[in-house]
């Protein structure tokens, strides 16, 4: 599983990365977490309101900072193991 | 697009409606009690002399901060309920392929009501322009968004009254449309960094999901927390500076140097306001105090618009996508438009 956190690096994006790591840890899964800070790449996902979360190439959330529990609920059904 | 998540609010629609009504009642009660409460606390409980200059300034500060925060929480929540589906991604879809006059007007209005955080302005710019939304329309959106928003409207209406608020909103939308129109007449694409047009633009599938009341309430709560969490400190700083101006700056000062008789005051106020960075929450209480001290209405408006609409940090961000000539043209045109509005306001009000 590959997770990308989209955001130029403001506080919202940092928070999203943190809660995502928390959620991943809580699920106990093996994933690769990348940060995407390049503006063109972010727009390439169709996301215009940052931060955004991409799981295996699919945008699953954008424009808000979720809680770790909400990220966990998003990730749970997507776990491929 | 967001994967469905369990509602924090939970419960049936009936219970939710009851909770909303209770919250509304509590809100009205708090709002009605605000002034009396501070009179009681400071006058009766602490035994302070309310007519003393310092006590009066503190009383004004506490009363005003409470009132503004209450108004902001209430209004952001209500607007949040209404616009749960309005996101820049959706706005772009609205704007694509419409006739120029229609898309300029829509961009200004949608910019005014669509929330986005400032670090989103570059992805938003790329997303709009690379998808084929004309540059002028994109700029109209980018101008209207910080200039006219619910925080500005709440604070203006509280401090200046509805008539001036209406005029400010009209002028803000007007600047966005006029600057957007001017930009659409010039061929400015060559001054946009090339990578913007080369950026691959994916479109998020428009989902047909209609949010339930629970989801709307949850989104509105989230937005209220987010916006109020961001602006409360600005409200406090702004009202504190405003209270200071109220209490200590002699009335003749601004009436003499920035009264309606001095056309240069508008220019100076705008030029001073532009590089400063503040959002509406911070600058409006200060503007109100300047106004009460005799600064001309148009001069105050120009200072406020300059501070809110343009800033150095914004220029630094926009430089990533705009080449220097277009960046300078953008700042120059908006500055001139703000000065013009200030001069007109000084004649009308």
PDB file of C-alpha atoms in Angstrom, chain A residues 8-13 37-51 58-66 69-70 73-74, chain B residues 1-6 8 87-89 92 116-117 119-120 122-124 126-128 195 199-204 218 222 226 230 317 320:
ATOM      1  CA  UNK A   8       2.911  22.410   0.021  1.00  0.00           C
ATOM      2  CA  UNK A   9       4.030  22.117   3.627  1.00  0.00           C
ATOM      3  CA  UNK A  10       1.753  24.309   5.679  1.00  0.00           C
ATOM      4  CA  UNK A  11       0.489  23.279   9.089  1.00  0.00           C
ATOM      5  CA  UNK A  12      -2.558  21.450   7.741  1.00  0.00           C
ATOM      6  CA  UNK A  13      -0.399  19.164   5.629  1.00  0.00           C
ATOM      7  CA  UNK A  37       4.878  19.096  -2.168  1.00  0.00           C
ATOM      8  CA  UNK A  38       5.184  19.872  -5.871  1.00  0.00           C
ATOM      9  CA  UNK A  39       2.305  22.137  -6.884  1.00  0.00           C
ATOM     10  CA  UNK A  40       1.970  20.705 -10.365  1.00  0.00           C
ATOM     11  CA  UNK A  41       1.860  17.173  -9.008  1.00  0.00           C
ATOM     12  CA  UNK A  42      -0.815  18.152  -6.481  1.00  0.00           C
ATOM     13  CA  UNK A  43      -2.923  19.701  -9.242  1.00  0.00           C
ATOM     14  CA  UNK A  44      -2.292  16.516 -11.222  1.00  0.00           C
ATOM     15  CA  UNK A  45      -4.437  14.667  -8.718  1.00  0.00           C
ATOM     16  CA  UNK A  46      -7.230  17.174  -9.303  1.00  0.00           C
ATOM     17  CA  UNK A  47      -6.826  18.501  -5.781  1.00  0.00           C
ATOM     18  CA  UNK A  48      -7.088  22.266  -5.404  1.00  0.00           C
ATOM     19  CA  UNK A  49      -7.827  22.511  -1.719  1.00  0.00           C
ATOM     20  CA  UNK A  50      -4.983  21.068   0.283  1.00  0.00           C
ATOM     21  CA  UNK A  51      -4.204  18.948   2.174  1.00  0.00           C
ATOM     22  CA  UNK A  58      -6.680   7.249  -5.682  1.00  0.00           C
ATOM     23  CA  UNK A  59      -7.648  10.511  -3.958  1.00  0.00           C
ATOM     24  CA  UNK A  60      -9.554   9.496  -0.828  1.00  0.00           C
ATOM     25  CA  UNK A  61      -9.756  12.833   0.955  1.00  0.00           C
ATOM     26  CA  UNK A  62      -8.985  16.491   0.309  1.00  0.00           C
ATOM     27  CA  UNK A  63      -9.583  19.987   1.593  1.00  0.00           C
ATOM     28  CA  UNK A  64      -9.741  19.151   5.280  1.00  0.00           C
ATOM     29  CA  UNK A  65      -7.718  17.745   8.112  1.00  0.00           C
ATOM     30  CA  UNK A  66      -9.315  14.565   9.438  1.00  0.00           C
ATOM     31  CA  UNK A  69      -9.768   7.785  13.652  1.00  0.00           C
ATOM     32  CA  UNK A  70     -11.299   9.112  10.418  1.00  0.00           C
ATOM     33  CA  UNK A  73     -11.850   4.329   8.794  1.00  0.00           C
ATOM     34  CA  UNK A  74     -10.841   5.368   5.299  1.00  0.00           C
TER      35      UNK A  74
ATOM     36  CA  UNK B   1     -15.259  12.011  -2.703  1.00  0.00           C
ATOM     37  CA  UNK B   2     -14.437  11.662   0.921  1.00  0.00           C
ATOM     38  CA  UNK B   3     -14.990   8.103   1.971  1.00  0.00           C
ATOM     39  CA  UNK B   4     -18.044   7.934   4.195  1.00  0.00           C
ATOM     40  CA  UNK B   5     -17.018   8.232   7.793  1.00  0.00           C
ATOM     41  CA  UNK B   6     -19.054   7.568  10.884  1.00  0.00           C
ATOM     42  CA  UNK B   8     -19.324  12.339  15.080  1.00  0.00           C
ATOM     43  CA  UNK B  87     -15.271  23.286  -2.888  1.00  0.00           C
ATOM     44  CA  UNK B  88     -12.811  24.862  -5.342  1.00  0.00           C
ATOM     45  CA  UNK B  89     -12.905  21.595  -7.311  1.00  0.00           C
ATOM     46  CA  UNK B  92     -13.966  25.017 -11.379  1.00  0.00           C
ATOM     47  CA  UNK B 116      -9.869  27.828   0.971  1.00  0.00           C
ATOM     48  CA  UNK B 117      -6.753  28.117   3.061  1.00  0.00           C
ATOM     49  CA  UNK B 119      -1.599  27.490   1.120  1.00  0.00           C
ATOM     50  CA  UNK B 120      -4.199  26.208  -1.363  1.00  0.00           C
ATOM     51  CA  UNK B 122      -1.231  27.918  -5.777  1.00  0.00           C
ATOM     52  CA  UNK B 123      -2.735  24.453  -6.390  1.00  0.00           C
ATOM     53  CA  UNK B 124      -5.986  26.307  -6.978  1.00  0.00           C
ATOM     54  CA  UNK B 126      -2.792  25.783 -11.362  1.00  0.00           C
ATOM     55  CA  UNK B 127      -5.978  23.733 -11.184  1.00  0.00           C
ATOM     56  CA  UNK B 128      -8.078  26.529 -12.682  1.00  0.00           C
ATOM     57  CA  UNK B 195       4.903  24.534 -16.016  1.00  0.00           C
ATOM     58  CA  UNK B 199       0.688  20.524 -15.424  1.00  0.00           C
ATOM     59  CA  UNK B 200      -1.401  17.412 -15.886  1.00  0.00           C
ATOM     60  CA  UNK B 201      -4.815  18.124 -14.505  1.00  0.00           C
ATOM     61  CA  UNK B 202      -6.946  15.337 -13.261  1.00  0.00           C
ATOM     62  CA  UNK B 203     -10.551  15.929 -12.511  1.00  0.00           C
ATOM     63  CA  UNK B 204     -12.065  14.513  -9.411  1.00  0.00           C
ATOM     64  CA  UNK B 218     -20.430  17.714  11.043  1.00  0.00           C
ATOM     65  CA  UNK B 222     -15.464  21.321  11.445  1.00  0.00           C
ATOM     66  CA  UNK B 226     -11.171  25.600  11.723  1.00  0.00           C
ATOM     67  CA  UNK B 230      -7.576  30.539  12.964  1.00  0.00           C
ATOM     68  CA  UNK B 317       3.488  32.514  -3.083  1.00  0.00           C
ATOM     69  CA  UNK B 320       5.820  30.514  -8.045  1.00  0.00           C
TER      70      UNK B 320
END
